[in-house]
Amino acid sequence: MPPQASGTPSATGTPAPATGTPSPSGTGEPAAVLPTASSRPRPPGPSVLPRVLRAALTGATKSAAIVALLLAWELAPRFGLVDRTFLPPFSEVAQAWWGLVANGQLADNARASLVRSFSGFGIAVAVSVPLGLLIGWYRPVADLLNPLLQVFLNTAALALLPVFVLLLGIGETSKISLVVYACAWPILFNTISAVRTVDPTLLRLARSMDLSAPRLFQKVILPASVPTIFTGIRLAGAVSIVVLVAAEMIGAKAGLGYLINASQYNFAIPQMYAGIVTISVIGVAFNQLLVAVEKRLSSWRVPATR
């Protein structure tokens, strides 16, 4: 008996499955066509609109409290809830801020404050981080210096301002030195804590690999300490601006603290609030910069899932 053609009924009465190949007999029957990669329907990609809406909703949520504060600041003086002589509406403060920008006073005073603040902050970071790593890593050094460090930690920086002025004068040196003193302690003690609180499991694993002390410090201690160290650095960044503004209010001829103090004496209240708002904006921007640097240096960390 000749073999049955593909796709024809078999002896049992059930049709044989089609092979999908051209018929060898050349009968002209169409061969089954398999779908190719180009003909398969592609799953729809994520739409851009939901992502834009999600980003807009996130931004609106984060800024809702600030918008509410500015709205209350604008409406409370206008409705007589507070005396607008001492708390003018935010729109008047914004006009005064723009006037200070236009005449160059805001830029000159902000530049003077930023140079002093960043100089003192940079010196504090350069000194406190290595010293904190040394104290945290070597217990004898910590036992020797800890009592002295506790004394200075509990002495307020602004309480020592007259001492800095008497020893260093009323120039730039005393102001920068005061910022260094105020910023050094948050960085120093957070660095010490970072070294001492490294996960013991990591240390045991590293020692089991026969790492030398310098390699252990470089590969384990230092990377694990970065988040806690940057907590102290961010605290010091806020302290550097606050302490400097207070110092500029006492003895300075330029700076945002000087601008605020001079505006108060001249009863230019909108200009005074404009200086305060500028300090707040600079502080927030500086903190965000430090957060970005921290994320860059600790990119190895696995983000926490909620």
PDB file of C-alpha atoms in Angstrom:
ATOM      1  CA  MET A   1       0.000   0.000   0.000  1.00  0.00           C
ATOM      2  CA  PRO A   2       1.428   3.416  -0.905  1.00  0.00           C
ATOM      3  CA  PRO A   3       2.094   5.793   2.019  1.00  0.00           C
ATOM      4  CA  GLN A   4      -0.669   8.239   2.852  1.00  0.00           C
ATOM      5  CA  ALA A   5      -0.100  11.875   2.056  1.00  0.00           C
ATOM      6  CA  SER A   6       0.340  14.297   4.884  1.00  0.00           C
ATOM      7  CA  GLY A   7      -2.939  15.801   6.059  1.00  0.00           C
ATOM      8  CA  THR A   8      -5.130  12.958   4.551  1.00  0.00           C
ATOM      9  CA  PRO A   9      -7.317  10.680   6.671  1.00  0.00           C
ATOM     10  CA  SER A  10      -5.575   7.643   8.096  1.00  0.00           C
ATOM     11  CA  ALA A  11      -6.890   4.148   8.265  1.00  0.00           C
ATOM     12  CA  THR A  12      -8.440   4.809  11.661  1.00  0.00           C
ATOM     13  CA  GLY A  13     -10.450   7.687  10.281  1.00  0.00           C
ATOM     14  CA  THR A  14      -8.570  10.436  12.059  1.00  0.00           C
ATOM     15  CA  PRO A  15      -6.755  13.037  10.030  1.00  0.00           C
ATOM     16  CA  ALA A  16      -2.981  12.993  10.230  1.00  0.00           C
ATOM     17  CA  PRO A  17      -1.412  16.202  11.502  1.00  0.00           C
ATOM     18  CA  ALA A  18      -0.051  18.630   9.002  1.00  0.00           C
ATOM     19  CA  THR A  19       3.710  18.789   8.968  1.00  0.00           C
ATOM     20  CA  GLY A  20       3.945  22.397   7.851  1.00  0.00           C
ATOM     21  CA  THR A  21       6.389  21.515   5.043  1.00  0.00           C
ATOM     22  CA  PRO A  22       5.737  21.810   1.325  1.00  0.00           C
ATOM     23  CA  SER A  23       3.974  18.790  -0.153  1.00  0.00           C
ATOM     24  CA  PRO A  24       6.471  16.570  -1.977  1.00  0.00           C
ATOM     25  CA  SER A  25       3.856  15.512  -4.487  1.00  0.00           C
ATOM     26  CA  GLY A  26       3.534  19.071  -5.753  1.00  0.00           C
ATOM     27  CA  THR A  27      -0.253  19.010  -5.476  1.00  0.00           C
ATOM     28  CA  GLY A  28      -0.280  22.741  -4.833  1.00  0.00           C
ATOM     29  CA  GLU A  29      -1.670  22.500  -1.322  1.00  0.00           C
ATOM     30  CA  PRO A  30      -0.535  25.482   0.758  1.00  0.00           C
ATOM     31  CA  ALA A  31       1.997  24.706   3.463  1.00  0.00           C
ATOM     32  CA  ALA A  32       1.383  25.773   7.030  1.00  0.00           C
ATOM     33  CA  VAL A  33       3.029  29.090   7.788  1.00  0.00           C
ATOM     34  CA  LEU A  34       4.727  29.446  11.173  1.00  0.00           C
ATOM     35  CA  PRO A  35       4.615  32.913  12.755  1.00  0.00           C
ATOM     36  CA  THR A  36       7.908  34.726  12.682  1.00  0.00           C
ATOM     37  CA  ALA A  37       9.345  37.073  15.303  1.00  0.00           C
ATOM     38  CA  SER A  38       8.396  40.106  13.214  1.00  0.00           C
ATOM     39  CA  SER A  39       4.789  38.977  12.787  1.00  0.00           C
ATOM     40  CA  ARG A  40       4.157  38.238  16.465  1.00  0.00           C
ATOM     41  CA  PRO A  41       2.212  40.936  18.292  1.00  0.00           C
ATOM     42  CA  ARG A  42       4.435  42.887  20.652  1.00  0.00           C
ATOM     43  CA  PRO A  43       3.269  43.601  24.172  1.00  0.00           C
ATOM     44  CA  PRO A  44       2.406  47.243  24.618  1.00  0.00           C
ATOM     45  CA  GLY A  45       5.238  49.181  26.254  1.00  0.00           C
ATOM     46  CA  PRO A  46       4.714  51.320  29.331  1.00  0.00           C
ATOM     47  CA  SER A  47       2.944  54.508  28.515  1.00  0.00           C
ATOM     48  CA  VAL A  48       4.731  57.773  29.155  1.00  0.00           C
ATOM     49  CA  LEU A  49       1.636  59.502  30.499  1.00  0.00           C
ATOM     50  CA  PRO A  50       1.274  57.418  33.707  1.00  0.00           C
ATOM     51  CA  ARG A  51       4.924  58.000  34.553  1.00  0.00           C
ATOM     52  CA  VAL A  52       4.544  61.748  34.046  1.00  0.00           C
ATOM     53  CA  LEU A  53       1.419  61.803  36.190  1.00  0.00           C
ATOM     54  CA  ARG A  54       3.155  59.751  38.890  1.00  0.00           C
ATOM     55  CA  ALA A  55       6.132  62.122  38.922  1.00  0.00           C
ATOM     56  CA  ALA A  56       3.818  65.144  39.068  1.00  0.00           C
ATOM     57  CA  LEU A  57       1.861  63.590  41.946  1.00  0.00           C
ATOM     58  CA  THR A  58       5.073  62.851  43.844  1.00  0.00           C
ATOM     59  CA  GLY A  59       6.321  66.405  43.359  1.00  0.00           C
ATOM     60  CA  ALA A  60       2.981  67.863  44.452  1.00  0.00           C
ATOM     61  CA  THR A  61       2.966  65.680  47.578  1.00  0.00           C
ATOM     62  CA  LYS A  62       6.479  66.710  48.577  1.00  0.00           C
ATOM     63  CA  SER A  63       5.813  70.418  48.052  1.00  0.00           C
ATOM     64  CA  ALA A  64       2.318  70.522  49.577  1.00  0.00           C
ATOM     65  CA  ALA A  65       3.534  71.504  53.052  1.00  0.00           C
ATOM     66  CA  ILE A  66       5.743  74.309  51.691  1.00  0.00           C
ATOM     67  CA  VAL A  67       2.920  75.630  49.519  1.00  0.00           C
ATOM     68  CA  ALA A  68       0.578  75.575  52.525  1.00  0.00           C
ATOM     69  CA  LEU A  69       3.128  77.488  54.614  1.00  0.00           C
ATOM     70  CA  LEU A  70       3.593  80.162  51.934  1.00  0.00           C
ATOM     71  CA  LEU A  71      -0.165  80.460  51.495  1.00  0.00           C
ATOM     72  CA  ALA A  72      -0.670  80.926  55.237  1.00  0.00           C
ATOM     73  CA  TRP A  73       2.175  83.446  55.257  1.00  0.00           C
ATOM     74  CA  GLU A  74       0.450  85.411  52.497  1.00  0.00           C
ATOM     75  CA  LEU A  75      -3.077  85.326  53.910  1.00  0.00           C
ATOM     76  CA  ALA A  76      -2.479  85.738  57.653  1.00  0.00           C
ATOM     77  CA  PRO A  77      -1.197  89.362  57.442  1.00  0.00           C
ATOM     78  CA  ARG A  78      -3.835  90.327  54.889  1.00  0.00           C
ATOM     79  CA  PHE A  79      -6.703  89.102  57.070  1.00  0.00           C
ATOM     80  CA  GLY A  80      -5.289  90.747  60.179  1.00  0.00           C
ATOM     81  CA  LEU A  81      -4.356  87.532  61.964  1.00  0.00           C
ATOM     82  CA  VAL A  82      -0.863  88.953  62.566  1.00  0.00           C
ATOM     83  CA  ASP A  83       0.533  92.454  62.415  1.00  0.00           C
ATOM     84  CA  ARG A  84       1.748  92.948  58.847  1.00  0.00           C
ATOM     85  CA  THR A  85       4.253  95.512  60.110  1.00  0.00           C
ATOM     86  CA  PHE A  86       6.286  92.735  61.693  1.00  0.00           C
ATOM     87  CA  LEU A  87       5.247  89.908  59.349  1.00  0.00           C
ATOM     88  CA  PRO A  88       4.526  91.286  55.874  1.00  0.00           C
ATOM     89  CA  PRO A  89       2.837  89.072  53.268  1.00  0.00           C
ATOM     90  CA  PHE A  90       5.071  86.731  51.337  1.00  0.00           C
ATOM     91  CA  SER A  91       4.455  88.664  48.123  1.00  0.00           C
ATOM     92  CA  GLU A  92       6.061  91.770  49.678  1.00  0.00           C
ATOM     93  CA  VAL A  93       9.003  89.672  50.851  1.00  0.00           C
ATOM     94  CA  ALA A  94       9.382  88.290  47.338  1.00  0.00           C
ATOM     95  CA  GLN A  95       9.410  91.832  45.912  1.00  0.00           C
ATOM     96  CA  ALA A  96      12.052  92.874  48.456  1.00  0.00           C
ATOM     97  CA  TRP A  97      14.105  89.771  47.590  1.00  0.00           C
ATOM     98  CA  TRP A  98      13.986  90.657  43.911  1.00  0.00           C
ATOM     99  CA  GLY A  99      15.037  94.216  44.720  1.00  0.00           C
ATOM    100  CA  LEU A 100      18.069  92.923  46.620  1.00  0.00           C
ATOM    101  CA  VAL A 101      18.918  90.727  43.650  1.00  0.00           C
ATOM    102  CA  ALA A 102      18.588  93.619  41.228  1.00  0.00           C
ATOM    103  CA  ASN A 103      20.874  95.977  43.144  1.00  0.00           C
ATOM    104  CA  GLY A 104      23.457  93.270  43.822  1.00  0.00           C
ATOM    105  CA  GLN A 105      23.283  93.350  47.622  1.00  0.00           C
ATOM    106  CA  LEU A 106      21.999  89.798  47.927  1.00  0.00           C
ATOM    107  CA  ALA A 107      24.703  88.339  45.687  1.00  0.00           C
ATOM    108  CA  ASP A 108      27.516  90.181  47.490  1.00  0.00           C
ATOM    109  CA  ASN A 109      26.347  89.187  50.967  1.00  0.00           C
ATOM    110  CA  ALA A 110      25.556  85.604  49.965  1.00  0.00           C
ATOM    111  CA  ARG A 111      29.002  85.242  48.379  1.00  0.00           C
ATOM    112  CA  ALA A 112      30.707  86.451  51.553  1.00  0.00           C
ATOM    113  CA  SER A 113      28.732  84.003  53.697  1.00  0.00           C
ATOM    114  CA  LEU A 114      29.263  81.051  51.360  1.00  0.00           C
ATOM    115  CA  VAL A 115      33.027  81.581  51.202  1.00  0.00           C
ATOM    116  CA  ARG A 116      33.276  81.611  54.991  1.00  0.00           C
ATOM    117  CA  SER A 117      30.873  78.722  55.500  1.00  0.00           C
ATOM    118  CA  PHE A 118      32.340  76.418  52.857  1.00  0.00           C
ATOM    119  CA  SER A 119      35.899  77.186  53.935  1.00  0.00           C
ATOM    120  CA  GLY A 120      35.214  76.264  57.541  1.00  0.00           C
ATOM    121  CA  PHE A 121      33.119  73.263  56.553  1.00  0.00           C
ATOM    122  CA  GLY A 122      35.802  71.927  54.209  1.00  0.00           C
ATOM    123  CA  ILE A 123      38.532  72.278  56.833  1.00  0.00           C
ATOM    124  CA  ALA A 124      36.342  70.499  59.389  1.00  0.00           C
ATOM    125  CA  VAL A 125      35.708  67.577  57.024  1.00  0.00           C
ATOM    126  CA  ALA A 126      39.395  67.300  56.097  1.00  0.00           C
ATOM    127  CA  VAL A 127      40.431  67.179  59.769  1.00  0.00           C
ATOM    128  CA  SER A 128      37.563  65.354  61.489  1.00  0.00           C
ATOM    129  CA  VAL A 129      37.076  62.395  59.151  1.00  0.00           C
ATOM    130  CA  PRO A 130      40.686  61.086  59.323  1.00  0.00           C
ATOM    131  CA  LEU A 131      40.841  61.793  63.064  1.00  0.00           C
ATOM    132  CA  GLY A 132      37.538  59.997  63.628  1.00  0.00           C
ATOM    133  CA  LEU A 133      38.701  56.981  61.620  1.00  0.00           C
ATOM    134  CA  LEU A 134      41.896  56.863  63.665  1.00  0.00           C
ATOM    135  CA  ILE A 135      40.106  57.133  67.014  1.00  0.00           C
ATOM    136  CA  GLY A 136      37.478  54.590  66.022  1.00  0.00           C
ATOM    137  CA  TRP A 137      40.008  52.069  64.715  1.00  0.00           C
ATOM    138  CA  TYR A 138      42.614  52.267  67.484  1.00  0.00           C
ATOM    139  CA  ARG A 139      41.182  51.838  70.971  1.00  0.00           C
ATOM    140  CA  PRO A 140      44.212  53.300  72.864  1.00  0.00           C
ATOM    141  CA  VAL A 141      43.858  56.584  70.952  1.00  0.00           C
ATOM    142  CA  ALA A 142      40.167  56.707  71.848  1.00  0.00           C
ATOM    143  CA  ASP A 143      40.862  56.075  75.531  1.00  0.00           C
ATOM    144  CA  LEU A 144      43.425  58.879  75.536  1.00  0.00           C
ATOM    145  CA  LEU A 145      41.385  61.551  73.730  1.00  0.00           C
ATOM    146  CA  ASN A 146      37.804  60.736  74.711  1.00  0.00           C
ATOM    147  CA  PRO A 147      37.665  62.804  77.972  1.00  0.00           C
ATOM    148  CA  LEU A 148      39.032  65.886  76.222  1.00  0.00           C
ATOM    149  CA  LEU A 149      36.662  65.438  73.277  1.00  0.00           C
ATOM    150  CA  GLN A 150      33.668  65.200  75.616  1.00  0.00           C
ATOM    151  CA  VAL A 151      34.604  68.529  77.175  1.00  0.00           C
ATOM    152  CA  PHE A 152      34.744  70.323  73.828  1.00  0.00           C
ATOM    153  CA  LEU A 153      31.608  68.575  72.551  1.00  0.00           C
ATOM    154  CA  ASN A 154      29.546  69.995  75.411  1.00  0.00           C
ATOM    155  CA  THR A 155      30.885  73.533  74.952  1.00  0.00           C
ATOM    156  CA  ALA A 156      28.634  75.515  72.608  1.00  0.00           C
ATOM    157  CA  ALA A 157      30.368  77.155  69.668  1.00  0.00           C
ATOM    158  CA  LEU A 158      28.564  80.478  70.083  1.00  0.00           C
ATOM    159  CA  ALA A 159      29.627  80.597  73.733  1.00  0.00           C
ATOM    160  CA  LEU A 160      33.230  80.678  72.509  1.00  0.00           C
ATOM    161  CA  LEU A 161      32.627  83.458  69.990  1.00  0.00           C
ATOM    162  CA  PRO A 162      34.087  86.175  72.280  1.00  0.00           C
ATOM    163  CA  VAL A 163      37.157  83.987  72.784  1.00  0.00           C
ATOM    164  CA  PHE A 164      37.653  83.592  69.033  1.00  0.00           C
ATOM    165  CA  VAL A 165      37.243  87.338  68.529  1.00  0.00           C
ATOM    166  CA  LEU A 166      39.729  88.189  71.308  1.00  0.00           C
ATOM    167  CA  LEU A 167      42.341  85.710  70.056  1.00  0.00           C
ATOM    168  CA  LEU A 168      41.890  86.041  66.293  1.00  0.00           C
ATOM    169  CA  GLY A 169      40.281  89.458  65.823  1.00  0.00           C
ATOM    170  CA  ILE A 170      37.038  90.386  64.101  1.00  0.00           C
ATOM    171  CA  GLY A 171      38.227  89.510  60.609  1.00  0.00           C
ATOM    172  CA  GLU A 172      37.652  86.428  58.486  1.00  0.00           C
ATOM    173  CA  THR A 173      39.934  84.173  60.525  1.00  0.00           C
ATOM    174  CA  SER A 174      37.752  84.205  63.626  1.00  0.00           C
ATOM    175  CA  LYS A 175      34.561  83.487  61.691  1.00  0.00           C
ATOM    176  CA  ILE A 176      36.049  80.615  59.699  1.00  0.00           C
ATOM    177  CA  SER A 177      37.621  79.182  62.862  1.00  0.00           C
ATOM    178  CA  LEU A 178      34.272  79.303  64.635  1.00  0.00           C
ATOM    179  CA  VAL A 179      32.660  77.379  61.753  1.00  0.00           C
ATOM    180  CA  VAL A 180      35.470  74.791  61.883  1.00  0.00           C
ATOM    181  CA  TYR A 181      34.944  74.336  65.614  1.00  0.00           C
ATOM    182  CA  ALA A 182      31.161  73.972  65.285  1.00  0.00           C
ATOM    183  CA  CYS A 183      31.329  71.541  62.344  1.00  0.00           C
ATOM    184  CA  ALA A 184      34.119  69.341  63.651  1.00  0.00           C
ATOM    185  CA  TRP A 185      32.208  67.604  66.431  1.00  0.00           C
ATOM    186  CA  PRO A 186      29.229  66.140  64.514  1.00  0.00           C
ATOM    187  CA  ILE A 187      31.588  64.804  61.856  1.00  0.00           C
ATOM    188  CA  LEU A 188      34.113  63.472  64.368  1.00  0.00           C
ATOM    189  CA  PHE A 189      31.703  61.589  66.623  1.00  0.00           C
ATOM    190  CA  ASN A 190      29.661  60.161  63.751  1.00  0.00           C
ATOM    191  CA  THR A 191      32.865  58.904  62.149  1.00  0.00           C
ATOM    192  CA  ILE A 192      33.959  57.250  65.393  1.00  0.00           C
ATOM    193  CA  SER A 193      30.534  55.641  65.760  1.00  0.00           C
ATOM    194  CA  ALA A 194      30.609  54.482  62.131  1.00  0.00           C
ATOM    195  CA  VAL A 195      33.884  52.614  62.588  1.00  0.00           C
ATOM    196  CA  ARG A 196      32.864  51.010  65.866  1.00  0.00           C
ATOM    197  CA  THR A 197      29.463  49.809  64.633  1.00  0.00           C
ATOM    198  CA  VAL A 198      30.586  47.963  61.518  1.00  0.00           C
ATOM    199  CA  ASP A 199      28.824  44.607  61.210  1.00  0.00           C
ATOM    200  CA  PRO A 200      30.950  42.017  63.083  1.00  0.00           C
ATOM    201  CA  THR A 201      29.989  39.382  60.533  1.00  0.00           C
ATOM    202  CA  LEU A 202      31.719  41.375  57.807  1.00  0.00           C
ATOM    203  CA  LEU A 203      34.837  41.645  59.957  1.00  0.00           C
ATOM    204  CA  ARG A 204      34.911  37.916  60.644  1.00  0.00           C
ATOM    205  CA  LEU A 205      34.483  37.090  56.976  1.00  0.00           C
ATOM    206  CA  ALA A 206      37.219  39.524  55.991  1.00  0.00           C
ATOM    207  CA  ARG A 207      39.627  38.134  58.602  1.00  0.00           C
ATOM    208  CA  SER A 208      38.890  34.594  57.446  1.00  0.00           C
ATOM    209  CA  MET A 209      40.247  35.625  54.047  1.00  0.00           C
ATOM    210  CA  ASP A 210      43.557  36.631  55.680  1.00  0.00           C
ATOM    211  CA  LEU A 211      43.239  40.278  54.711  1.00  0.00           C
ATOM    212  CA  SER A 212      45.897  42.546  56.103  1.00  0.00           C
ATOM    213  CA  ALA A 213      44.877  45.407  58.388  1.00  0.00           C
ATOM    214  CA  PRO A 214      45.224  48.097  55.689  1.00  0.00           C
ATOM    215  CA  ARG A 215      43.216  46.025  53.190  1.00  0.00           C
ATOM    216  CA  LEU A 216      40.592  45.261  55.819  1.00  0.00           C
ATOM    217  CA  PHE A 217      40.249  48.947  56.566  1.00  0.00           C
ATOM    218  CA  GLN A 218      40.100  49.865  52.869  1.00  0.00           C
ATOM    219  CA  LYS A 219      37.723  47.150  51.675  1.00  0.00           C
ATOM    220  CA  VAL A 220      35.413  46.683  54.668  1.00  0.00           C
ATOM    221  CA  ILE A 221      35.628  49.373  57.347  1.00  0.00           C
ATOM    222  CA  LEU A 222      35.671  52.467  55.150  1.00  0.00           C
ATOM    223  CA  PRO A 223      32.826  51.490  52.734  1.00  0.00           C
ATOM    224  CA  ALA A 224      30.612  50.341  55.596  1.00  0.00           C
ATOM    225  CA  SER A 225      31.200  53.610  57.461  1.00  0.00           C
ATOM    226  CA  VAL A 226      30.187  55.949  54.630  1.00  0.00           C
ATOM    227  CA  PRO A 227      26.437  56.278  55.486  1.00  0.00           C
ATOM    228  CA  THR A 228      27.037  57.158  59.145  1.00  0.00           C
ATOM    229  CA  ILE A 229      29.901  59.505  58.296  1.00  0.00           C
ATOM    230  CA  PHE A 230      27.679  61.392  55.868  1.00  0.00           C
ATOM    231  CA  THR A 231      25.024  61.741  58.541  1.00  0.00           C
ATOM    232  CA  GLY A 232      27.532  63.750  60.542  1.00  0.00           C
ATOM    233  CA  ILE A 233      28.629  65.682  57.468  1.00  0.00           C
ATOM    234  CA  ARG A 234      25.051  66.685  56.698  1.00  0.00           C
ATOM    235  CA  LEU A 235      24.526  67.819  60.287  1.00  0.00           C
ATOM    236  CA  ALA A 236      27.725  69.830  60.062  1.00  0.00           C
ATOM    237  CA  GLY A 237      26.538  71.425  56.816  1.00  0.00           C
ATOM    238  CA  ALA A 238      23.471  72.809  58.584  1.00  0.00           C
ATOM    239  CA  VAL A 239      25.523  73.897  61.597  1.00  0.00           C
ATOM    240  CA  SER A 240      28.034  75.730  59.403  1.00  0.00           C
ATOM    241  CA  ILE A 241      25.376  78.093  58.075  1.00  0.00           C
ATOM    242  CA  VAL A 242      23.570  78.657  61.380  1.00  0.00           C
ATOM    243  CA  VAL A 243      26.721  79.413  63.368  1.00  0.00           C
ATOM    244  CA  LEU A 244      28.140  81.667  60.678  1.00  0.00           C
ATOM    245  CA  VAL A 245      24.971  83.746  60.429  1.00  0.00           C
ATOM    246  CA  ALA A 246      24.997  84.237  64.194  1.00  0.00           C
ATOM    247  CA  ALA A 247      28.651  85.297  64.073  1.00  0.00           C
ATOM    248  CA  GLU A 248      27.961  87.730  61.227  1.00  0.00           C
ATOM    249  CA  MET A 249      25.212  89.368  63.248  1.00  0.00           C
ATOM    250  CA  ILE A 250      27.702  90.280  65.968  1.00  0.00           C
ATOM    251  CA  GLY A 251      30.679  91.523  64.018  1.00  0.00           C
ATOM    252  CA  ALA A 252      30.778  91.700  60.213  1.00  0.00           C
ATOM    253  CA  LYS A 253      30.467  94.170  57.380  1.00  0.00           C
ATOM    254  CA  ALA A 254      29.152  91.696  54.818  1.00  0.00           C
ATOM    255  CA  GLY A 255      27.237  88.454  54.797  1.00  0.00           C
ATOM    256  CA  LEU A 256      23.666  87.275  55.109  1.00  0.00           C
ATOM    257  CA  GLY A 257      23.776  87.615  58.887  1.00  0.00           C
ATOM    258  CA  TYR A 258      24.927  91.205  58.482  1.00  0.00           C
ATOM    259  CA  LEU A 259      22.150  91.822  55.953  1.00  0.00           C
ATOM    260  CA  ILE A 260      19.484  90.485  58.312  1.00  0.00           C
ATOM    261  CA  ASN A 261      20.810  92.453  61.275  1.00  0.00           C
ATOM    262  CA  ALA A 262      21.158  95.708  59.310  1.00  0.00           C
ATOM    263  CA  SER A 263      17.643  95.326  57.882  1.00  0.00           C
ATOM    264  CA  GLN A 264      16.243  94.883  61.362  1.00  0.00           C
ATOM    265  CA  TYR A 265      17.977  98.027  62.660  1.00  0.00           C
ATOM    266  CA  ASN A 266      16.754 100.023  59.642  1.00  0.00           C
ATOM    267  CA  PHE A 267      13.255  98.557  60.073  1.00  0.00           C
ATOM    268  CA  ALA A 268      13.375  97.152  56.541  1.00  0.00           C
ATOM    269  CA  ILE A 269      11.371  94.109  57.577  1.00  0.00           C
ATOM    270  CA  PRO A 270      10.720  92.669  54.072  1.00  0.00           C
ATOM    271  CA  GLN A 271      14.479  92.746  53.350  1.00  0.00           C
ATOM    272  CA  MET A 272      15.105  91.002  56.671  1.00  0.00           C
ATOM    273  CA  TYR A 273      12.755  88.148  55.769  1.00  0.00           C
ATOM    274  CA  ALA A 274      14.283  88.001  52.300  1.00  0.00           C
ATOM    275  CA  GLY A 275      17.658  87.299  53.890  1.00  0.00           C
ATOM    276  CA  ILE A 276      16.146  84.600  56.099  1.00  0.00           C
ATOM    277  CA  VAL A 277      14.484  82.910  53.118  1.00  0.00           C
ATOM    278  CA  THR A 278      17.781  83.001  51.236  1.00  0.00           C
ATOM    279  CA  ILE A 279      19.531  81.236  54.102  1.00  0.00           C
ATOM    280  CA  SER A 280      16.846  78.548  54.137  1.00  0.00           C
ATOM    281  CA  VAL A 281      17.133  77.967  50.393  1.00  0.00           C
ATOM    282  CA  ILE A 282      20.922  77.733  50.583  1.00  0.00           C
ATOM    283  CA  GLY A 283      20.676  75.246  53.454  1.00  0.00           C
ATOM    284  CA  VAL A 284      18.223  73.008  51.585  1.00  0.00           C
ATOM    285  CA  ALA A 285      20.299  73.108  48.393  1.00  0.00           C
ATOM    286  CA  PHE A 286      23.505  72.298  50.306  1.00  0.00           C
ATOM    287  CA  ASN A 287      21.821  69.370  52.046  1.00  0.00           C
ATOM    288  CA  GLN A 288      20.551  67.970  48.729  1.00  0.00           C
ATOM    289  CA  LEU A 289      24.060  68.234  47.301  1.00  0.00           C
ATOM    290  CA  LEU A 290      25.443  66.223  50.210  1.00  0.00           C
ATOM    291  CA  VAL A 291      22.680  63.621  49.784  1.00  0.00           C
ATOM    292  CA  ALA A 292      23.611  63.226  46.114  1.00  0.00           C
ATOM    293  CA  VAL A 293      27.290  62.773  47.005  1.00  0.00           C
ATOM    294  CA  GLU A 294      26.356  60.206  49.651  1.00  0.00           C
ATOM    295  CA  LYS A 295      24.310  58.192  47.153  1.00  0.00           C
ATOM    296  CA  ARG A 296      27.221  58.297  44.750  1.00  0.00           C
ATOM    297  CA  LEU A 297      29.708  56.994  47.319  1.00  0.00           C
ATOM    298  CA  SER A 298      27.356  54.347  48.736  1.00  0.00           C
ATOM    299  CA  SER A 299      25.874  53.050  45.485  1.00  0.00           C
ATOM    300  CA  TRP A 300      26.801  49.500  46.571  1.00  0.00           C
ATOM    301  CA  ARG A 301      24.059  49.516  49.186  1.00  0.00           C
ATOM    302  CA  VAL A 302      20.874  47.574  48.458  1.00  0.00           C
ATOM    303  CA  PRO A 303      17.875  49.900  48.814  1.00  0.00           C
ATOM    304  CA  ALA A 304      15.447  48.927  51.527  1.00  0.00           C
ATOM    305  CA  THR A 305      12.168  47.433  50.321  1.00  0.00           C
ATOM    306  CA  ARG A 306       8.878  48.405  51.924  1.00  0.00           C
TER     307      ARG A 306
END
